[in-house]
Amino acid sequence: MDTKVWEINIEQLKHDETQDKLDEIKTALVYGEVVGIPTETVYGLAGDARNAEAIHKIFSAKGRPGDNPLIVHIHSLEQLDDFTVQRDSRVTALMNHFWPGPISFILPLKGSMLSGKTVAELSSVAVRMPSHPVGHAILEHVDFPLAAPSANLSGKPSPTDHKHVIDDLNGKVYGVVASDPATYGLESTVLDCTQYPYRIARPGSITKEELENVLEETVGKHEPGSEQPVSPGMKYKHYAPRQPLIVIEGGIRSKAHFKGYGTQKIGIIGPETVREYAPNEALFISLCSSEADYREAARNLYAALRKMDKSEADVIFIHGFSKNEDSEALMNRIYKATGDKIIKGEQE
Ligand code: TXA
Ligand code: MG
């Protein structure tokens, strides 16, 4: 299959030059095809959440295990009434505050409008309203809910640019929308609202503190290593380049970390400030200018992992950022990508 590429950037959208392309995308989705679409977190692989055949195509293009449910994307709160039960006013308050934006809510599922495959036959559903103007315009134009996991091959880093989607899925999906890159660069925060108190099932750019400020109540967290993962997806290996990736906790502080690796080619990913410790300057990728710029690092992380994957590095080291509320999502994805290969550096 030749994958179609529609170019729709935010600027074109403003000038209303995109109607024909939006019509074509809608037709493809109505007919059960799947399409890579931009969102502000990462690119998604979208299909009609009501159509079992479309959902099957999403799982098979990604090579995703069928027990890992998809997030359903919408453009207006009214759409929720079609497939979720009446929600608590606290959830609506959170939606009004953070949507459109990088947070998904897990809610009890209602009725049989959505394909059972979309939610991996669970009795709950994760929903999100993205803010990327082009993703949002597509959702508005189709006006039915779109299931969309990240548009990468299962196990690879999520795509933050349409080129990453094409690298992974060219020939495997009907089409890809080439648009502006994702501004956040990490997947949405997932908040489980099926039980009280609400719990964060996956950390993301919207932090626990921000949620608590709006709720004026405590929000729980899914603790790593606990018996039952709240989000089925959290149990799978993720975001990994082909080479071993090792995180240096406390940060890269000298060249000494890399002794003992013989003739292996060493790739380094970290803030600009650690460039001087890279044994091989050509295999250094900068994530951000200062060590505390977690947002910039988050935006660049997946592209850096993809670039290293294609490089000649035999082993990759990544800077462990200092651990706090604002770096939590970033460090969560870094740990997942390393598969828990950790070097204890300086204590924080
Ligand atoms: O930012 C994002 O959330 C992106 C963009 C495209 O919206 N999507 C995304 O989807 O990251 P995906 O499929 O890569 O991750 C969805 C996560 C998985 O960990 C999955 O297990 C969890 O959400 N999830 C989905 N539905 C769930 C449910 N009903 N109960 C528990 N976890 C659920
Ligand atoms: Mg994913």
PDB file of N, CA and C in Angstrom, residues 10-48:
ATOM      1  N   ILE A  10      -0.483  24.485  10.424  1.00  0.00           N
ATOM      2  CA  ILE A  10      -1.381  25.361  11.183  1.00  0.00           C
ATOM      3  C   ILE A  10      -1.654  26.649  10.409  1.00  0.00           C
ATOM      4  N   GLU A  11      -0.636  27.136   9.724  1.00  0.00           N
ATOM      5  CA  GLU A  11      -0.763  28.380   8.958  1.00  0.00           C
ATOM      6  C   GLU A  11      -1.802  28.228   7.840  1.00  0.00           C
ATOM      7  N   GLN A  12      -1.731  27.102   7.117  1.00  0.00           N
ATOM      8  CA  GLN A  12      -2.710  26.873   6.026  1.00  0.00           C
ATOM      9  C   GLN A  12      -4.132  26.813   6.569  1.00  0.00           C
ATOM     10  N   LEU A  13      -4.239  26.194   7.739  1.00  0.00           N
ATOM     11  CA  LEU A  13      -5.558  26.035   8.356  1.00  0.00           C
ATOM     12  C   LEU A  13      -6.192  27.401   8.615  1.00  0.00           C
ATOM     13  N   LYS A  14      -5.346  28.340   9.070  1.00  0.00           N
ATOM     14  CA  LYS A  14      -5.836  29.689   9.371  1.00  0.00           C
ATOM     15  C   LYS A  14      -6.387  30.355   8.124  1.00  0.00           C
ATOM     16  N   HIS A  15      -5.783  30.035   6.979  1.00  0.00           N
ATOM     17  CA  HIS A  15      -6.202  30.696   5.738  1.00  0.00           C
ATOM     18  C   HIS A  15      -7.228  29.882   4.976  1.00  0.00           C
ATOM     19  N   ASP A  16      -7.752  28.827   5.663  1.00  0.00           N
ATOM     20  CA  ASP A  16      -8.865  28.091   5.083  1.00  0.00           C
ATOM     21  C   ASP A  16      -8.528  27.446   3.740  1.00  0.00           C
ATOM     22  N   GLU A  17      -7.297  26.923   3.642  1.00  0.00           N
ATOM     23  CA  GLU A  17      -6.883  26.341   2.346  1.00  0.00           C
ATOM     24  C   GLU A  17      -6.919  24.820   2.394  1.00  0.00           C
ATOM     25  N   THR A  18      -7.637  24.280   3.375  1.00  0.00           N
ATOM     26  CA  THR A  18      -7.442  22.856   3.642  1.00  0.00           C
ATOM     27  C   THR A  18      -8.713  22.017   3.500  1.00  0.00           C
ATOM     28  N   GLN A  19      -9.797  22.646   3.047  1.00  0.00           N
ATOM     29  CA  GLN A  19     -11.083  21.952   3.017  1.00  0.00           C
ATOM     30  C   GLN A  19     -11.046  20.649   2.217  1.00  0.00           C
ATOM     31  N   ASP A  20     -10.407  20.676   1.048  1.00  0.00           N
ATOM     32  CA  ASP A  20     -10.390  19.466   0.204  1.00  0.00           C
ATOM     33  C   ASP A  20      -9.655  18.331   0.894  1.00  0.00           C
ATOM     34  N   LYS A  21      -8.553  18.692   1.550  1.00  0.00           N
ATOM     35  CA  LYS A  21      -7.765  17.653   2.228  1.00  0.00           C
ATOM     36  C   LYS A  21      -8.548  17.086   3.409  1.00  0.00           C
ATOM     37  N   LEU A  22      -9.205  17.965   4.156  1.00  0.00           N
ATOM     38  CA  LEU A  22     -10.014  17.480   5.295  1.00  0.00           C
ATOM     39  C   LEU A  22     -11.130  16.561   4.808  1.00  0.00           C
ATOM     40  N   ASP A  23     -11.714  16.893   3.669  1.00  0.00           N
ATOM     41  CA  ASP A  23     -12.769  16.028   3.106  1.00  0.00           C
ATOM     42  C   ASP A  23     -12.205  14.645   2.768  1.00  0.00           C
ATOM     43  N   GLU A  24     -11.031  14.627   2.157  1.00  0.00           N
ATOM     44  CA  GLU A  24     -10.414  13.329   1.784  1.00  0.00           C
ATOM     45  C   GLU A  24     -10.108  12.491   3.018  1.00  0.00           C
ATOM     46  N   ILE A  25      -9.606  13.172   4.068  1.00  0.00           N
ATOM     47  CA  ILE A  25      -9.274  12.455   5.307  1.00  0.00           C
ATOM     48  C   ILE A  25     -10.542  11.881   5.923  1.00  0.00           C
ATOM     49  N   LYS A  26     -11.601  12.677   5.918  1.00  0.00           N
ATOM     50  CA  LYS A  26     -12.873  12.204   6.479  1.00  0.00           C
ATOM     51  C   LYS A  26     -13.361  10.977   5.711  1.00  0.00           C
ATOM     52  N   THR A  27     -13.312  11.047   4.395  1.00  0.00           N
ATOM     53  CA  THR A  27     -13.783   9.909   3.593  1.00  0.00           C
ATOM     54  C   THR A  27     -12.988   8.654   3.951  1.00  0.00           C
ATOM     55  N   ALA A  28     -11.669   8.798   4.034  1.00  0.00           N
ATOM     56  CA  ALA A  28     -10.837   7.635   4.373  1.00  0.00           C
ATOM     57  C   ALA A  28     -11.261   7.050   5.721  1.00  0.00           C
ATOM     58  N   LEU A  29     -11.485   7.916   6.706  1.00  0.00           N
ATOM     59  CA  LEU A  29     -11.837   7.442   8.059  1.00  0.00           C
ATOM     60  C   LEU A  29     -13.237   6.820   8.078  1.00  0.00           C
ATOM     61  N   VAL A  30     -14.158   7.414   7.336  1.00  0.00           N
ATOM     62  CA  VAL A  30     -15.522   6.863   7.253  1.00  0.00           C
ATOM     63  C   VAL A  30     -15.473   5.445   6.668  1.00  0.00           C
ATOM     64  N   TYR A  31     -14.571   5.224   5.717  1.00  0.00           N
ATOM     65  CA  TYR A  31     -14.451   3.904   5.103  1.00  0.00           C
ATOM     66  C   TYR A  31     -13.570   2.939   5.900  1.00  0.00           C
ATOM     67  N   GLY A  32     -13.223   3.317   7.111  1.00  0.00           N
ATOM     68  CA  GLY A  32     -12.509   2.375   7.984  1.00  0.00           C
ATOM     69  C   GLY A  32     -11.003   2.337   7.769  1.00  0.00           C
ATOM     70  N   GLU A  33     -10.470   3.377   7.100  1.00  0.00           N
ATOM     71  CA  GLU A  33      -9.007   3.433   6.955  1.00  0.00           C
ATOM     72  C   GLU A  33      -8.400   4.100   8.182  1.00  0.00           C
ATOM     73  N   VAL A  34      -7.078   3.986   8.329  1.00  0.00           N
ATOM     74  CA  VAL A  34      -6.415   4.632   9.465  1.00  0.00           C
ATOM     75  C   VAL A  34      -5.403   5.659   8.967  1.00  0.00           C
ATOM     76  N   VAL A  35      -5.274   6.741   9.744  1.00  0.00           N
ATOM     77  CA  VAL A  35      -4.524   7.921   9.300  1.00  0.00           C
ATOM     78  C   VAL A  35      -3.688   8.474  10.462  1.00  0.00           C
ATOM     79  N   GLY A  36      -2.433   8.781  10.216  1.00  0.00           N
ATOM     80  CA  GLY A  36      -1.574   9.418  11.220  1.00  0.00           C
ATOM     81  C   GLY A  36      -1.937  10.885  11.333  1.00  0.00           C
ATOM     82  N   ILE A  37      -2.261  11.337  12.540  1.00  0.00           N
ATOM     83  CA  ILE A  37      -2.681  12.743  12.718  1.00  0.00           C
ATOM     84  C   ILE A  37      -1.837  13.435  13.801  1.00  0.00           C
ATOM     85  N   PRO A  38      -1.651  14.760  13.645  1.00  0.00           N
ATOM     86  CA  PRO A  38      -0.848  15.467  14.651  1.00  0.00           C
ATOM     87  C   PRO A  38      -1.662  15.746  15.915  1.00  0.00           C
ATOM     88  N   THR A  39      -1.006  15.661  17.067  1.00  0.00           N
ATOM     89  CA  THR A  39      -1.580  16.211  18.302  1.00  0.00           C
ATOM     90  C   THR A  39      -0.442  16.962  18.998  1.00  0.00           C
ATOM     91  N   GLU A  40      -0.769  17.690  20.035  1.00  0.00           N
ATOM     92  CA  GLU A  40       0.252  18.481  20.722  1.00  0.00           C
ATOM     93  C   GLU A  40       1.178  17.625  21.582  1.00  0.00           C
ATOM     94  N   THR A  41       0.794  16.361  21.870  1.00  0.00           N
ATOM     95  CA  THR A  41       1.658  15.489  22.685  1.00  0.00           C
ATOM     96  C   THR A  41       2.588  14.699  21.774  1.00  0.00           C
ATOM     97  N   VAL A  42       1.986  13.814  20.979  1.00  0.00           N
ATOM     98  CA  VAL A  42       2.727  13.022  19.993  1.00  0.00           C
ATOM     99  C   VAL A  42       1.751  12.784  18.828  1.00  0.00           C
ATOM    100  N   TYR A  43       2.255  12.330  17.675  1.00  0.00           N
ATOM    101  CA  TYR A  43       1.345  11.986  16.576  1.00  0.00           C
ATOM    102  C   TYR A  43       0.546  10.739  16.947  1.00  0.00           C
ATOM    103  N   GLY A  44      -0.714  10.698  16.527  1.00  0.00           N
ATOM    104  CA  GLY A  44      -1.563   9.542  16.801  1.00  0.00           C
ATOM    105  C   GLY A  44      -1.899   8.804  15.516  1.00  0.00           C
ATOM    106  N   LEU A  45      -2.215   7.511  15.637  1.00  0.00           N
ATOM    107  CA  LEU A  45      -2.696   6.738  14.489  1.00  0.00           C
ATOM    108  C   LEU A  45      -4.197   6.560  14.669  1.00  0.00           C
ATOM    109  N   ALA A  46      -4.973   7.333  13.883  1.00  0.00           N
ATOM    110  CA  ALA A  46      -6.404   7.459  14.148  1.00  0.00           C
ATOM    111  C   ALA A  46      -7.264   6.575  13.271  1.00  0.00           C
ATOM    112  N   GLY A  47      -8.315   6.045  13.884  1.00  0.00           N
ATOM    113  CA  GLY A  47      -9.342   5.294  13.158  1.00  0.00           C
ATOM    114  C   GLY A  47     -10.668   5.485  13.873  1.00  0.00           C
ATOM    115  N   ASP A  48     -11.760   5.184  13.165  1.00  0.00           N
ATOM    116  CA  ASP A  48     -13.110   5.319  13.730  1.00  0.00           C
ATOM    117  C   ASP A  48     -13.256   4.383  14.937  1.00  0.00           C
TER     118      ASP A  48
END
